[in-house]
Coordinates of C-alpha atoms in Angstrom, one line a residue:
M26 CA 54.0 15.6 -29.7
I27 CA 56.4 12.1 -30.0
D28 CA 60.1 14.4 -28.7
Y29 CA 62.7 12.5 -30.6
D30 CA 66.3 11.5 -31.3
G31 CA 66.6 9.9 -35.0
G32 CA 70.3 9.1 -34.4
A33 CA 72.6 7.5 -37.5
F34 CA 70.2 6.8 -40.4
G35 CA 67.2 7.3 -38.0
I36 CA 67.5 3.8 -37.1
N37 CA 66.5 4.3 -33.3
L38 CA 62.4 5.8 -34.8
L39 CA 61.8 2.4 -36.2
L40 CA 61.9 1.4 -32.2
K41 CA 59.1 3.8 -31.3
A42 CA 55.7 2.1 -32.0
H43 CA 52.9 3.8 -29.2
G44 CA 51.7 6.7 -32.4
S45 CA 53.4 5.8 -35.4
A46 CA 51.5 5.3 -38.4
V47 CA 54.2 2.4 -40.0
Y48 CA 53.4 -0.4 -37.1
R49 CA 49.4 0.9 -37.4
A50 CA 49.7 0.1 -41.0
T51 CA 51.2 -2.9 -40.8
L52 CA 47.4 -4.8 -40.7
P53 CA 46.7 -3.9 -44.2
G54 CA 50.0 -5.0 -45.3
L55 CA 49.7 -7.9 -44.0
I56 CA 46.1 -8.2 -44.7
S57 CA 47.3 -8.1 -49.1
V58 CA 50.5 -10.4 -48.1
L59 CA 47.8 -13.3 -47.5
N60 CA 46.1 -12.0 -51.0
F61 CA 48.7 -12.1 -53.3
L62 CA 49.6 -15.4 -51.3
T63 CA 46.4 -16.7 -52.2
L64 CA 46.4 -15.5 -56.1
T65 CA 49.8 -17.5 -56.9
T66 CA 48.3 -20.5 -54.9
Y67 CA 45.5 -20.9 -56.8
M68 CA 46.3 -19.0 -60.0
Q69 CA 49.8 -19.8 -61.4
D70 CA 48.9 -20.8 -64.6
N71 CA 46.6 -18.6 -65.3
D72 CA 46.9 -14.5 -66.1
N73 CA 43.6 -13.4 -66.0
L74 CA 44.8 -9.7 -66.1
G75 CA 46.2 -10.0 -69.7
D76 CA 48.3 -6.5 -69.0
P77 CA 49.5 -5.8 -65.8
Y78 CA 49.3 -2.0 -65.8
A79 CA 46.0 -1.1 -65.9
V80 CA 46.1 -2.4 -62.1
G81 CA 49.2 0.1 -62.2
V82 CA 46.9 3.2 -63.3
L83 CA 44.1 2.2 -60.3
V84 CA 47.1 2.3 -57.9
S85 CA 49.1 5.5 -59.4
G86 CA 45.8 7.1 -59.2
I87 CA 45.0 6.1 -55.6
S88 CA 48.5 7.5 -54.8
F89 CA 47.7 10.2 -56.4
L90 CA 44.7 10.3 -53.5
I91 CA 46.7 9.5 -50.8
I92 CA 49.0 12.1 -51.1
F93 CA 47.3 14.9 -51.5
R94 CA 45.5 14.0 -48.3
A95 CA 48.7 14.1 -46.6
N96 CA 49.5 17.0 -47.7
H97 CA 46.1 18.3 -46.4
G98 CA 46.8 17.1 -43.4
Y99 CA 50.6 18.1 -42.3
Q100 CA 48.9 22.0 -44.1
R101 CA 46.5 22.3 -41.2
Y102 CA 49.5 20.3 -38.5
W103 CA 51.4 22.8 -39.0
E104 CA 48.8 25.8 -39.0
A105 CA 47.5 24.5 -35.9
A106 CA 51.2 25.1 -34.8
A107 CA 51.5 28.8 -35.6
D108 CA 48.4 29.8 -35.0
V109 CA 48.6 28.0 -31.2
H110 CA 52.4 30.1 -31.2
H111 CA 51.1 33.6 -32.8
M112 CA 47.6 33.6 -30.1
M113 CA 50.6 33.2 -27.2
S114 CA 52.2 35.9 -28.6
K115 CA 49.8 38.2 -28.9
W116 CA 48.4 37.7 -25.9
L117 CA 51.9 37.7 -23.9
D118 CA 52.6 41.0 -25.6
G119 CA 49.6 42.9 -25.0
T120 CA 50.1 41.3 -20.9
V121 CA 53.2 42.5 -20.9
H122 CA 53.1 46.3 -22.3
A123 CA 50.5 46.5 -19.8
G124 CA 52.8 45.3 -16.8
V125 CA 55.5 47.7 -18.2
Y126 CA 52.8 50.7 -18.3
H127 CA 52.0 49.7 -14.4
M128 CA 56.1 50.2 -13.5
Q129 CA 55.6 54.0 -14.8
C130 CA 53.1 55.1 -12.3
S131 CA 53.6 57.5 -10.0
H132 CA 53.9 54.8 -7.0
Y133 CA 57.5 53.7 -7.6
E134 CA 58.9 57.1 -8.9
S135 CA 60.7 56.2 -5.3
I136 CA 62.8 53.1 -6.7
K137 CA 63.0 53.8 -10.5
P138 CA 65.7 53.9 -12.2
P139 CA 67.4 57.3 -12.6
N140 CA 67.1 58.4 -16.6
Y141 CA 69.2 59.9 -19.0
F142 CA 66.7 62.9 -19.9
D143 CA 67.2 64.6 -16.7
N144 CA 71.2 63.8 -16.6
H145 CA 72.1 64.8 -19.6
E146 CA 75.3 66.6 -18.9
L147 CA 76.3 62.8 -18.4
N148 CA 76.9 62.4 -22.0
G149 CA 79.7 65.1 -21.9
L150 CA 82.0 62.7 -19.2
G151 CA 83.0 60.4 -21.9
L152 CA 81.7 57.9 -20.3
S153 CA 80.2 54.4 -21.5
R154 CA 77.8 51.6 -21.2
N155 CA 79.6 48.8 -22.2
R156 CA 78.4 45.8 -20.1
E157 CA 81.8 43.8 -20.4
L158 CA 85.4 45.4 -20.7
P159 CA 88.1 44.1 -23.1
I160 CA 90.5 41.4 -21.4
E161 CA 94.0 41.7 -21.2
K162 CA 95.5 39.0 -23.4
S163 CA 97.8 36.7 -21.7
A164 CA 101.1 34.8 -22.5
S165 CA 99.9 32.0 -20.0
I166 CA 96.3 31.5 -21.3
G167 CA 96.2 28.9 -23.4
S168 CA 94.1 26.0 -22.2
F169 CA 90.7 25.2 -23.4
E170 CA 89.1 26.3 -21.0
E171 CA 91.3 29.0 -20.1
K172 CA 91.1 30.8 -23.7
N173 CA 86.9 30.5 -23.4
S174 CA 86.9 31.3 -19.9
S175 CA 84.8 34.9 -21.3
R176 CA 82.3 33.1 -22.6
R177 CA 79.1 33.9 -21.6
S178 CA 75.9 31.9 -21.4
I179 CA 72.5 32.7 -20.3
N180 CA 71.5 29.0 -19.1
H181 CA 73.4 27.2 -15.7
V182 CA 73.9 23.7 -14.8
V183 CA 71.2 22.1 -13.1
T184 CA 73.2 20.4 -9.6
K185 CA 70.7 18.9 -7.3
K186 CA 71.1 21.3 -4.5
N187 CA 69.7 24.4 -7.1
M188 CA 67.3 22.2 -8.1
E189 CA 65.5 22.4 -4.6
K190 CA 65.2 26.2 -5.0
T191 CA 62.0 28.3 -5.9
W192 CA 61.2 31.7 -6.6
S193 CA 60.8 31.5 -2.3
G194 CA 62.8 34.5 -1.8
T195 CA 66.6 32.4 -2.3
E196 CA 69.7 34.0 -4.5
Q197 CA 69.5 31.8 -7.7
D198 CA 71.9 32.7 -10.5
S199 CA 74.1 35.7 -8.9
P200 CA 76.7 36.5 -9.1
T201 CA 79.8 35.6 -5.9
V202 CA 80.4 38.9 -5.0
S203 CA 84.3 38.0 -5.1
N204 CA 83.4 38.4 -9.1
L205 CA 81.5 41.8 -8.3
N206 CA 83.8 43.6 -6.6
T207 CA 86.6 42.2 -9.2
N208 CA 84.3 43.9 -12.0
E209 CA 84.0 46.9 -10.0
L210 CA 87.5 47.8 -9.6
R211 CA 87.8 47.8 -13.5
Y212 CA 85.2 49.6 -14.0
R213 CA 86.2 52.6 -11.5
K214 CA 89.4 52.5 -13.5
S215 CA 87.8 53.3 -16.6
N216 CA 85.2 55.6 -17.9
H217 CA 82.3 53.3 -17.0
L218 CA 78.9 54.1 -16.1
Y219 CA 78.9 52.0 -13.3
G220 CA 76.8 51.3 -10.4
K221 CA 75.8 48.2 -7.4
P222 CA 73.6 45.9 -9.7
R223 CA 70.1 45.5 -8.2
F224 CA 69.3 41.3 -8.4
D225 CA 65.7 42.3 -6.3
G226 CA 65.1 45.5 -9.8
G227 CA 64.4 47.7 -7.3
W228 CA 61.7 45.8 -6.0
K229 CA 63.9 45.1 -2.2
S230 CA 63.1 49.6 -1.0
Q231 CA 59.7 49.7 -1.7
T232 CA 58.0 49.4 1.7
F233 CA 54.3 49.4 2.8
T234 CA 52.2 51.9 4.7
N235 CA 51.5 49.6 7.2
E236 CA 54.2 49.6 9.8
K237 CA 53.6 45.8 10.7
A238 CA 55.0 45.2 7.1
K239 CA 57.8 47.5 6.5
G240 CA 61.4 45.9 6.3
R241 CA 59.9 42.8 5.5
P242 CA 61.1 41.7 1.4
T243 CA 58.5 43.0 -0.5
T244 CA 56.3 40.8 -3.3
P245 CA 55.4 41.8 -6.7
S246 CA 52.6 44.7 -7.0
L247 CA 49.4 42.7 -6.9
Y248 CA 48.3 44.4 -10.2
L249 CA 51.0 42.1 -11.6
Q250 CA 50.3 39.4 -9.8
E251 CA 46.5 40.2 -11.0
I252 CA 47.4 40.7 -14.1
C253 CA 49.8 37.3 -15.2
H254 CA 47.2 35.4 -13.1
L255 CA 44.6 36.5 -15.5
S256 CA 46.5 35.9 -18.7
S257 CA 47.4 32.5 -17.6
L258 CA 44.2 31.8 -17.3
L259 CA 42.7 33.0 -20.7
V260 CA 45.8 30.7 -22.1
A261 CA 44.6 27.7 -20.2
V262 CA 40.9 27.8 -21.1
A263 CA 41.9 28.5 -25.0
F264 CA 44.4 25.1 -24.9
S265 CA 41.5 23.6 -22.5
T266 CA 38.9 24.1 -25.2
L267 CA 40.5 23.7 -28.3
R268 CA 41.4 19.9 -26.9
N269 CA 38.2 19.2 -26.0
D270 CA 34.9 20.2 -27.4
I271 CA 33.1 17.4 -25.9
N272 CA 29.9 18.4 -23.8
L273 CA 30.0 16.8 -20.8
R274 CA 34.0 16.0 -20.6
E275 CA 36.1 17.2 -18.1
S276 CA 38.9 20.0 -18.2
P277 CA 41.2 19.7 -16.0
L278 CA 42.7 23.3 -14.7
E279 CA 45.8 22.6 -11.5
M280 CA 47.4 25.3 -10.0
Y281 CA 50.6 26.2 -12.0
I282 CA 54.1 25.7 -9.5
P283 CA 57.0 28.2 -10.7
N284 CA 60.1 26.8 -10.9
S285 CA 62.8 27.6 -12.2
N286 CA 63.6 24.3 -13.7
P287 CA 62.5 23.2 -17.0
A288 CA 63.0 18.9 -16.3
D289 CA 59.6 20.1 -13.9
W290 CA 57.6 21.6 -16.7
P291 CA 54.7 18.8 -18.3
P292 CA 57.1 16.6 -20.6
V293 CA 56.3 17.7 -24.2
D294 CA 55.5 13.6 -24.8
P295 CA 53.4 11.4 -23.4
N296 CA 55.3 8.9 -23.3
D297 CA 58.2 10.6 -20.8
M298 CA 55.2 11.1 -17.9
S299 CA 56.2 9.6 -14.7
R300 CA 54.5 5.6 -14.5
D301 CA 51.8 6.6 -11.8
E302 CA 50.5 9.2 -14.2
K303 CA 50.5 7.1 -17.6
R304 CA 48.7 4.5 -15.9
K305 CA 45.4 7.3 -15.7
F306 CA 45.0 6.7 -19.1
L307 CA 47.1 4.1 -20.6
P308 CA 46.7 -0.2 -20.0
R309 CA 49.8 -1.1 -17.4
F310 CA 50.9 -3.9 -20.1
S311 CA 52.9 -1.8 -22.9
L312 CA 51.6 -4.8 -25.0
V313 CA 48.5 -4.7 -24.8
K314 CA 48.7 -0.8 -24.9
H315 CA 50.6 -1.0 -28.1
V316 CA 47.5 -4.0 -29.8
R317 CA 45.3 -1.0 -28.7
H318 CA 47.0 1.3 -31.1
W319 CA 47.2 -1.1 -33.6
L320 CA 43.9 -1.6 -34.2
G321 CA 42.7 2.2 -33.8
L322 CA 41.4 1.7 -30.2
D323 CA 43.1 4.2 -27.9
R324 CA 41.3 7.5 -29.2
T325 CA 37.5 6.3 -27.0
L326 CA 36.2 9.8 -25.5
S327 CA 36.6 7.9 -22.0
N328 CA 40.3 7.4 -23.4
R329 CA 41.0 10.5 -23.7
A330 CA 39.1 11.9 -20.5
K331 CA 41.5 10.2 -18.7
Y332 CA 44.4 11.3 -20.6
Y333 CA 43.2 15.3 -20.3
A334 CA 42.9 14.2 -16.4
A335 CA 46.6 13.4 -16.5
R336 CA 47.4 16.3 -17.7
P337 CA 45.5 19.5 -17.0
M338 CA 46.7 22.9 -18.0
Q339 CA 48.3 24.9 -15.1
V340 CA 47.0 28.2 -13.8
L341 CA 49.6 31.2 -12.5
G342 CA 48.0 31.9 -8.8
G343 CA 45.6 28.7 -9.3
V344 CA 41.5 28.8 -10.1
S345 CA 39.6 30.2 -7.8
D346 CA 36.0 28.9 -7.0
A347 CA 34.0 31.2 -8.4
E348 CA 35.6 31.4 -11.6
L349 CA 34.8 27.6 -12.3
H350 CA 31.3 28.8 -11.2
M351 CA 31.0 31.3 -14.2
L352 CA 33.3 29.1 -16.6
R353 CA 30.8 26.6 -16.4
R354 CA 27.7 29.1 -16.5
A355 CA 29.3 29.8 -20.1
K356 CA 27.8 27.1 -22.7
G357 CA 30.4 26.4 -25.8
A358 CA 34.3 26.4 -26.1
S359 CA 34.3 29.7 -27.7
A360 CA 31.9 31.7 -25.1
K361 CA 34.4 30.0 -22.1
V362 CA 36.9 31.7 -23.8
T363 CA 35.3 34.8 -24.1
L364 CA 34.8 35.5 -20.3
A365 CA 38.8 34.9 -19.5
W366 CA 39.1 37.0 -22.3
T367 CA 36.4 39.9 -21.2
W368 CA 37.9 39.9 -17.1
L369 CA 41.7 40.7 -19.2
S370 CA 40.4 43.5 -21.1
D371 CA 38.4 44.4 -18.5
F372 CA 40.9 44.6 -15.3
M373 CA 43.5 46.4 -18.2
I374 CA 40.8 49.5 -19.0
R375 CA 39.8 49.5 -15.5
E376 CA 43.1 50.3 -13.9
H377 CA 44.2 52.0 -17.1
L378 CA 41.5 54.8 -16.3
A379 CA 42.2 54.6 -12.5
G380 CA 46.6 55.5 -12.9
S381 CA 47.7 52.5 -12.8
M382 CA 49.5 52.7 -16.0
G383 CA 50.5 55.6 -15.3
N384 CA 50.4 58.8 -17.3
V385 CA 51.1 56.4 -20.9
A386 CA 48.9 57.9 -23.7
S387 CA 45.3 56.1 -24.1
A388 CA 46.3 56.1 -27.6
I389 CA 49.8 53.6 -26.8
V390 CA 47.3 51.8 -23.9
S391 CA 45.4 51.1 -26.8
R392 CA 47.8 49.1 -28.6
C393 CA 47.5 46.1 -25.7
F394 CA 43.7 45.6 -26.1
Q395 CA 44.8 45.2 -30.0
F396 CA 47.2 42.5 -29.2
L397 CA 44.1 40.6 -26.9
S398 CA 42.6 40.9 -30.5
D399 CA 44.6 39.7 -32.4
G400 CA 45.3 37.0 -30.3
M401 CA 41.2 36.1 -30.1
I402 CA 42.1 36.3 -33.8
F403 CA 44.3 33.8 -34.2
Y404 CA 43.1 31.5 -31.4
N405 CA 39.7 31.1 -33.7
Q406 CA 41.9 29.8 -36.3
A407 CA 43.2 27.5 -34.2
R408 CA 39.8 26.5 -33.4
K409 CA 38.8 25.8 -36.9
I410 CA 41.4 23.2 -37.2
M411 CA 39.9 21.6 -34.6
L412 CA 36.6 22.1 -34.8
I413 CA 36.1 21.1 -38.9
P414 CA 37.3 18.1 -40.0
F415 CA 38.8 17.2 -42.7
P416 CA 36.0 17.4 -45.9
Y417 CA 33.4 14.3 -45.6
P418 CA 33.6 13.1 -49.1
H419 CA 37.6 13.1 -49.2
A420 CA 38.0 11.1 -46.4
Q421 CA 35.4 8.8 -47.1
L422 CA 37.1 8.1 -50.6
S423 CA 40.3 7.6 -49.1
A424 CA 39.2 5.7 -46.8
F425 CA 37.6 3.4 -49.4
F426 CA 40.5 3.0 -51.7
I427 CA 42.5 2.3 -48.8
V428 CA 40.5 -1.2 -48.3
I429 CA 40.9 -1.6 -52.6
I430 CA 45.1 -1.4 -52.8
V431 CA 44.7 -4.5 -50.3
F432 CA 43.5 -6.2 -53.1
A433 CA 45.0 -5.1 -56.1
V434 CA 48.5 -4.4 -54.9
P435 CA 48.5 -8.1 -54.6
F436 CA 47.0 -8.4 -58.6
M437 CA 49.5 -6.4 -60.0
L438 CA 52.9 -8.1 -58.0
E439 CA 51.5 -11.4 -58.8
Q440 CA 51.9 -10.0 -62.9
Y441 CA 55.5 -8.3 -62.0
A442 CA 56.9 -10.9 -59.2
G443 CA 58.8 -14.3 -60.6
N444 CA 59.5 -15.0 -57.0
K445 CA 56.3 -16.1 -54.4
W446 CA 58.2 -14.9 -51.3
V447 CA 59.9 -11.6 -52.9
G448 CA 56.3 -10.9 -54.4
A449 CA 55.0 -11.4 -50.9
L450 CA 57.7 -8.8 -49.2
L451 CA 57.1 -6.0 -51.8
T452 CA 53.2 -6.2 -51.4
F453 CA 53.2 -5.4 -48.3
L454 CA 55.7 -3.0 -48.6
T455 CA 53.5 -0.8 -51.2
V456 CA 50.8 -1.2 -49.3
V457 CA 52.2 -0.4 -46.3
C458 CA 53.6 2.9 -47.8
L459 CA 50.2 4.0 -49.3
G460 CA 48.5 2.5 -46.0
G461 CA 50.9 5.4 -43.6
M462 CA 50.7 7.8 -45.8
H463 CA 46.8 7.4 -45.1
E464 CA 47.1 7.0 -41.1
V465 CA 50.3 10.6 -41.1
A466 CA 46.8 12.5 -42.8
R467 CA 44.6 10.9 -40.2
E468 CA 46.7 11.8 -37.3
L469 CA 47.9 15.2 -38.5
E470 CA 44.7 16.3 -39.5
N471 CA 44.0 17.3 -36.1
P472 CA 46.7 18.2 -34.3
F473 CA 44.7 18.9 -30.5
K474 CA 43.5 15.3 -30.3
N475 CA 45.0 12.4 -31.4
M476 CA 48.1 11.9 -28.6
P477 CA 50.8 11.3 -28.3
N478 CA 50.9 13.4 -31.6
D479 CA 49.3 16.5 -30.6
L480 CA 50.7 19.3 -29.7
P481 CA 52.5 19.5 -26.3
L482 CA 49.5 21.9 -25.0
C483 CA 51.3 21.5 -21.7
T484 CA 54.1 22.6 -22.3
L485 CA 53.5 25.8 -23.9
L486 CA 51.5 26.5 -21.6
A487 CA 54.0 26.7 -18.2
M488 CA 56.6 28.5 -20.6
Y489 CA 54.4 30.8 -21.2
N490 CA 53.9 31.0 -17.2
E491 CA 57.5 31.4 -16.8
A492 CA 56.7 34.2 -19.5
L493 CA 54.9 36.0 -17.1
I494 CA 56.6 35.4 -14.3
T495 CA 59.5 37.5 -15.5
M496 CA 57.3 40.6 -15.3
Y497 CA 57.8 40.2 -11.0
F498 CA 61.8 40.9 -11.9
G499 CA 61.7 44.5 -12.1
Y500 CA 63.7 46.8 -13.7
H501 CA 67.0 45.8 -14.7
P502 CA 69.8 45.3 -12.8
D503 CA 72.4 47.3 -14.4
A504 CA 70.4 50.3 -14.3
F505 CA 70.8 51.7 -11.0
Y506 CA 74.2 54.1 -10.6
D507 CA 73.9 57.2 -8.9
P508 CA 74.5 60.4 -11.6
A509 CA 76.2 62.5 -8.9
V510 CA 78.7 60.3 -7.7
F511 CA 79.6 60.8 -11.1
A512 CA 79.1 64.4 -11.9
R513 CA 81.9 64.8 -9.0
K514 CA 84.3 62.1 -10.5
S515 CA 84.4 64.1 -13.8
G516 CA 87.8 65.6 -12.2
T517 CA 89.4 63.3 -10.0
E518 CA 92.1 60.2 -11.8
D519 CA 91.2 56.9 -13.1
G520 CA 91.1 54.6 -10.2
E521 CA 89.9 57.4 -7.4
T522 CA 87.5 55.3 -5.2
A523 CA 83.9 56.3 -5.7
N524 CA 81.0 56.5 -2.8
Y525 CA 78.7 53.7 -5.0
H526 CA 75.2 52.4 -3.8
E527 CA 75.6 50.1 -0.8
D528 CA 73.0 48.1 -1.1
Q529 CA 74.3 44.8 -1.8
P530 CA 72.3 42.8 -4.0
V531 CA 69.6 40.4 -3.5
I532 CA 67.2 38.3 -4.7
S533 CA 63.5 39.3 -2.6
S534 CA 60.7 36.9 -3.1
I535 CA 58.9 37.7 -6.6
V536 CA 55.6 35.6 -6.2
A537 CA 53.4 35.5 -3.4
P538 CA 53.8 34.3 0.0
Q539 CA 51.0 31.5 -0.5
L540 CA 52.8 30.8 -4.0
A541 CA 56.1 29.9 -1.5
S542 CA 55.1 28.0 0.8
V543 CA 53.4 25.2 -1.9
N544 CA 56.0 22.3 -2.7
V545 CA 57.7 22.5 -6.1
T546 CA 56.2 19.3 -7.1
R547 CA 52.6 19.1 -8.8
H548 CA 51.8 16.2 -7.5
G549 CA 48.8 16.5 -4.6
V550 CA 47.7 19.6 -5.9
E551 CA 43.9 19.8 -6.2
T552 CA 42.7 19.7 -9.9
K553 CA 39.7 21.8 -10.7
P554 CA 37.2 20.6 -13.9
I555 CA 36.1 23.2 -16.5
I556 CA 32.8 20.8 -17.8
T557 CA 32.7 21.6 -22.0

């Protein structure tokens, strides 16, 4: 997908040639100009048409035919984009629900935050759960920065220092100790149900039974690691089969390295890839690249295979040789996706029967499998667009009349235009308009294959992986408080010091140990292909 900023009046759009329908449509436009100049040279004194309105009727009919196809191309493009997002949404819902149910199992009773059911008496103390307290107004506040100092943002400015930090146990985006102490003092002076924030989500207090492991920061539950990997693998296999359905062609997979910086995700626009990556599937010289696109020679099977190899699907936790072996044994795109879907469903039902999802009722857990099933429906709808092309009879008819207008438009404008060069210009613009609409239809009819105007599946998968990683964050950081402290404090005066949790806010490792030691850049990471 080409990411663009139109600028003033969209002038910047005219500078992009690769992936442009305008530049590709200039070829029939130039041929029509040659036809027009030939007619004006050899038929200056002849009125062969008699009435040019006959040709006008023909051009109007061709315009309707091409616009009809372009409209269906737009519909197929947006339907595919909606199906992909619905598919990801359903599978993410099912995975996250299963992860949340797992956090309710009995193994985590010692680290769960207190609940309001067991502490109903707190409702009679007049406490508040507001996350912010009103800021006292001061006459000295006058600057723009001071007026907006209380505003919060979920994003942060990325600096070179924090770009080098990965999910390896280092503290990121955590409030400073001074800010925490200031807020705590203000909360203590108010009737606020407050506890020391736990930025580890409660995982740090969870220890292993093995004596050698005690005291170390705990990695996420193996259950969470496994379900995140299987869900990521399912989406990666689905995306690979959507963009590549050619037998004996590679659909590469590689390991996804968790990173909090979206700048390190695969770029939406293939033109934004690094020079070394683009050389894997694009000619070395830009002129050759534009000429090949202009002539329609950049969509060969070998060139598409090189493009897929340069943009592999990244799986959270990587792909094992055994998984690759079984995926290769599954014949056909649907079989491969069904196999990955079966692995995820089998894992969830086995763990549920074993008790990993706590005491959540089976009727509630069944929603997870309903989400997975709904995701398969949207996958097959997207696959319908990928597999079933625009009907051949209409496509052939459109291509035939594109050739006709190259000769019909010069005939019409030769009768209308009094000046030869004005007529040549109008002929060129008319044919480029109709030919460009035809090229737009061809580009959008299959949004999974026609690079660089394809859907950004690699970027969407990276976003999906980062969404899965949020399950490693544990419980809400503000959910940890000591009910007994507030029960004792109910009769004290404002400002009296209470015995809050003394645990300092920490960030524990939220990925498997083997991920923490991998370089954050994905260059050099072994790529494993699936043969489709």
